Structure formats: C-alpha cells, structure tokens
Amino acid sequence: MMTNLFSVFDPSTSYGLPFNWLSSMIGFLFVPYVFWFLPNRALLIWSKLTQVLHTEFKILLGTGSLGSTMMFISLFIFILFNNFLGLFPYIFTSSSHLSMTLALSLPLWVSFMCYGWINNTQHMFAHLVPQGTPSVLMPFMVCIETISNIIRPGTLAVRLAANMIAGHLLLTLLGNQGPSANSTILILLISAQILLLMLESAVAVIQAYVFAVLSTLYSSESY
C-alpha cells in the first residue's frame, strides 16, 4: 500500500521493468566528470553552495561531529537533483513517492535513535521532558515527546512527497484544460503554468533544504 500510494502518477513503460527509478541515479554518472573540468563559473557556484551549506550545517551540528556535514550536503544535493529532474516533461519524479522519501528518512532516523539511546541514554531521556515542565504535566509530556519522535520519519517523508506532488497535480490539471480552451483562455493557462513552474522551482530548493536541515536537527539531538 505504501509503495503504490502515488503509483497513478508513474509514467508507463513498455519493457515491464521499473526503469523509471533509474532516473534518480543519472546524477551519479556525471559526478566523476566534474573533477576533470577546468574551473568554470558553474563549478565555482557549486563550490560556493557547498561551502555555504557546510557552514550552516556545522552550526546546527556543533563542533562534536566534524565531517558529518558532508552526509547532509550529499542528501540535499540528491533530493535537489531529483526535484528539479521531475520538472522536465516526461521524466519520472522519484521524490514525490513515499517509497523514495521513506527510504531516505527512515534509515537516518533509526541510526540517530540507535546511536543516541546506546551512547547517550541519559541525554535522550532528558529530551523527553522539556526544561521548566511542571511535575503534574511530566507524564503527558513524555507521551507527547515520544509520539513526536516516532512520527518524525513519516513527517519528513510525507512533507517532501506531498509538496512535490501538489505542484505536479496543479500543472497536470491546468494542462488538461488546454485542448478544449479558446485562445484567450489558453494564454491565461500558459501564463499560470509558467508562474506555477517558477513556484515549483522554488519549492524544489526549499523542500530539499528543509529535509536536510530537519535531518541535521534530529541528528544534533542524539549526542
């Protein structure tokens, strides 16, 4: 049920094999070639973006996890690449499916929880009761914080998938009205789709950043 929730949006294939998911790995084919390029503007912009993300994630993680920022930067780049890839016509959007987003969020959350409860058990127990909570409310706060910790991978996955599929649905619904519209309505539809495409480009960047930042915050709570 979980893997077929958004399967109605899958493009059809005539080979009988799930080749659509291979589009998620296309970016890895171009990564080795970057090291052979001469320094150009695109590479300088990419290096600047990596440095900015490293600085922000280092602040969120603190000084106790040197090198961990590269994992979250790679996660951001991977989600950003798949989000932008889905904006092109006839290309499969893997980040709009729960089977993809859960595969990213669930292993991260499980690893953070295992590390925190094994190595910093007292610190993890302290997170269940916020500072300044009255004694009467402590049992309720423990239940609320426990539930909020359990649903974290689900909220990460659903947030990314829902935001990516919402814009695609609007673009699809507007595009289906084109064949039956007159010239005036058609101009309005094309203008609306261009604006929605610009909005989707911003959403692709924002959702990748939100996913990476929330994963970083969840990681910082485990040590």
C-alpha positions as semicolon CSV with decimal commas, in nm:
position;residue;x (nm);y (nm);z (nm)
1;M;0,000;0,000;0,000
2;M;0,281;0,238;0,090
3;T;0,468;0,190;-0,236
4;N;0,154;0,215;-0,451
5;L;0,006;0,528;-0,292
6;F;0,123;0,757;-0,572
7;S;0,167;0,492;-0,842
8;V;-0,105;0,653;-1,054
9;F;0,147;0,924;-1,143
10;D;0,406;0,677;-1,272
11;P;0,488;0,701;-1,643
12;S;0,416;0,383;-1,834
13;T;0,696;0,164;-1,966
14;S;0,680;-0,093;-2,243
15;Y;0,957;-0,313;-2,104
16;G;0,779;-0,446;-1,799
17;L;1,066;-0,340;-1,572
18;P;1,081;-0,040;-1,333
19;F;1,332;0,159;-1,541
20;N;1,173;0,482;-1,416
21;W;1,371;0,467;-1,094
22;L;1,698;0,473;-1,289
23;S;1,643;0,846;-1,347
24;S;1,724;0,903;-0,979
25;M;2,077;0,773;-1,036
26;I;2,158;0,969;-1,353
27;G;2,329;1,241;-1,149
28;F;2,589;0,998;-1,021
29;L;2,705;0,936;-1,379
30;F;2,813;1,299;-1,414
31;V;2,985;1,336;-1,075
32;P;3,325;1,186;-1,179
33;Y;3,349;1,417;-1,481
34;V;3,339;1,724;-1,257
35;F;3,691;1,651;-1,136
36;W;3,824;1,670;-1,493
37;F;3,669;2,006;-1,577
38;L;3,865;2,327;-1,573
39;P;3,744;2,579;-1,311
40;N;3,439;2,749;-1,460
41;R;3,150;2,955;-1,329
42;A;2,919;2,661;-1,280
43;L;3,179;2,475;-1,076
44;L;3,257;2,787;-0,871
45;I;2,885;2,837;-0,796
46;W;2,856;2,473;-0,693
47;S;3,161;2,502;-0,466
48;K;3,019;2,819;-0,310
49;L;2,688;2,644;-0,245
50;T;2,869;2,354;-0,079
51;Q;3,066;2,591;0,144
52;V;2,753;2,780;0,250
53;L;2,572;2,455;0,335
54;H;2,876;2,327;0,523
55;T;2,885;2,645;0,733
56;E;2,515;2,628;0,819
57;F;2,510;2,256;0,896
58;K;2,825;2,289;1,107
59;I;2,646;2,547;1,324
60;L;2,346;2,316;1,367
61;L;2,555;2,008;1,440
62;G;2,807;2,177;1,668
63;T;3,175;2,101;1,698
64;G;3,128;1,741;1,813
65;S;3,053;1,598;1,470
66;L;3,322;1,714;1,231
67;G;3,274;1,565;0,886
68;S;2,907;1,482;0,933
69;T;2,805;1,787;0,730
70;M;2,912;1,616;0,408
71;M;2,648;1,347;0,456
72;F;2,370;1,607;0,484
73;I;2,512;1,812;0,196
74;S;2,504;1,497;-0,020
75;L;2,146;1,433;0,092
76;F;2,050;1,790;-0,003
77;I;2,213;1,763;-0,345
78;F;2,050;1,425;-0,416
79;I;1,699;1,549;-0,327
80;L;1,753;1,878;-0,512
81;F;1,863;1,694;-0,827
82;N;1,558;1,465;-0,821
83;N;1,320;1,754;-0,750
84;F;1,448;1,953;-1,047
85;L;1,457;1,645;-1,268
86;G;1,084;1,598;-1,212
87;L;1,011;1,945;-1,353
88;F;1,109;1,833;-1,703
89;P;0,835;1,680;-1,922
90;Y;0,804;1,301;-1,936
91;I;1,062;1,245;-1,662
92;F;0,977;1,040;-1,356
93;T;0,965;1,233;-1,025
94;S;1,103;0,988;-0,770
95;S;1,096;1,236;-0,480
96;S;0,715;1,255;-0,500
97;H;0,676;0,891;-0,388
98;L;0,672;0,771;-0,029
99;S;0,878;0,466;-0,117
100;M;1,162;0,704;-0,208
101;T;1,125;0,960;0,071
102;L;1,078;0,696;0,342
103;A;1,390;0,519;0,216
104;L;1,579;0,843;0,287
105;S;1,422;0,945;0,619
106;L;1,368;0,611;0,796
107;P;1,732;0,483;0,794
108;L;1,856;0,824;0,911
109;W;1,605;0,837;1,198
110;V;1,676;0,477;1,305
111;S;2,051;0,539;1,306
112;F;2,011;0,860;1,509
113;M;1,785;0,688;1,763
114;C;2,011;0,384;1,797
115;Y;2,320;0,598;1,844
116;G;2,151;0,829;2,093
117;W;1,990;0,564;2,311
118;I;2,300;0,342;2,317
119;N;2,566;0,609;2,377
120;N;2,372;0,896;2,541
121;T;2,081;0,732;2,718
122;Q;2,052;0,992;2,993
123;H;2,061;1,274;2,739
124;M;1,784;1,111;2,534
125;F;1,568;1,069;2,846
126;A;1,623;1,437;2,926
127;H;1,484;1,530;2,582
128;L;1,152;1,367;2,670
129;V;1,080;1,632;2,934
130;P;1,135;1,994;2,824
131;Q;1,303;2,224;3,073
132;G;1,063;2,402;3,306
133;T;0,779;2,149;3,270
134;P;0,559;2,124;3,586
135;S;0,568;1,792;3,767
136;V;0,199;1,729;3,701
137;L;0,246;1,755;3,325
138;M;0,561;1,542;3,304
139;P;0,385;1,209;3,223
140;F;0,185;1,376;2,945
141;M;0,494;1,549;2,806
142;V;0,679;1,217;2,793
143;C;0,394;1,064;2,590
144;I;0,376;1,364;2,357
145;E;0,753;1,378;2,302
146;T;0,767;1,001;2,244
147;I;0,496;1,020;1,980
148;S;0,662;1,320;1,814
149;N;0,991;1,128;1,798
150;I;0,824;0,821;1,647
151;I;0,643;1,010;1,371
152;R;0,949;1,210;1,263
153;P;1,046;0,989;0,966
154;G;0,685;0,984;0,849
155;T;0,651;1,361;0,865
156;L;0,978;1,407;0,677
157;A;0,870;1,166;0,405
158;V;0,513;1,293;0,370
159;R;0,621;1,660;0,370
160;L;0,859;1,611;0,078
161;A;0,627;1,383;-0,120
162;A;0,315;1,594;-0,068
163;N;0,482;1,922;-0,161
164;M;0,633;1,775;-0,476
165;I;0,314;1,604;-0,593
166;A;0,090;1,906;-0,524
167;G;0,256;2,128;-0,782
168;H;0,264;1,849;-1,038
169;L;-0,107;1,792;-0,987
170;L;-0,184;2,159;-1,048
171;L;0,030;2,165;-1,361
172;T;-0,138;1,848;-1,489
173;L;-0,489;1,976;-1,419
174;L;-0,419;2,306;-1,594
175;G;-0,254;2,133;-1,887
176;N;-0,555;1,906;-1,942
177;Q;-0,774;2,212;-1,996
178;G;-0,565;2,335;-2,289
179;P;-0,712;2,133;-2,581
180;S;-1,068;2,248;-2,508
181;A;-0,987;2,616;-2,439
182;N;-1,005;2,911;-2,675
183;S;-0,709;3,137;-2,749
184;T;-0,775;3,383;-2,464
185;I;-0,812;3,111;-2,202
186;L;-0,511;2,932;-2,348
187;I;-0,290;3,238;-2,297
188;L;-0,409;3,260;-1,936
189;L;-0,342;2,888;-1,883
190;I;0,010;2,914;-2,024
191;S;0,082;3,221;-1,806
192;A;-0,050;3,038;-1,499
193;Q;0,163;2,732;-1,579
194;I;0,475;2,944;-1,620
195;L;0,411;3,103;-1,279
196;L;0,346;2,760;-1,127
197;L;0,667;2,628;-1,281
198;M;0,862;2,912;-1,120
199;L;0,692;2,833;-0,789
200;E;0,777;2,464;-0,828
201;S;1,141;2,554;-0,889
202;A;1,146;2,743;-0,558
203;V;0,964;2,457;-0,383
204;A;1,222;2,209;-0,516
205;V;1,503;2,405;-0,350
206;I;1,311;2,478;-0,029
207;Q;1,196;2,121;0,028
208;A;1,545;1,981;-0,026
209;Y;1,681;2,236;0,222
210;V;1,406;2,167;0,477
211;F;1,463;1,792;0,457
212;A;1,838;1,831;0,508
213;V;1,803;2,086;0,790
214;L;1,546;1,880;0,982
215;S;1,765;1,571;0,946
216;T;2,055;1,775;1,082
217;L;1,848;1,893;1,380
218;Y;1,735;1,538;1,457
219;S;2,097;1,426;1,442
220;S;2,211;1,700;1,680
221;E;1,965;1,578;1,946
222;S;2,125;1,234;1,966
223;Y;2,456;1,342;2,121
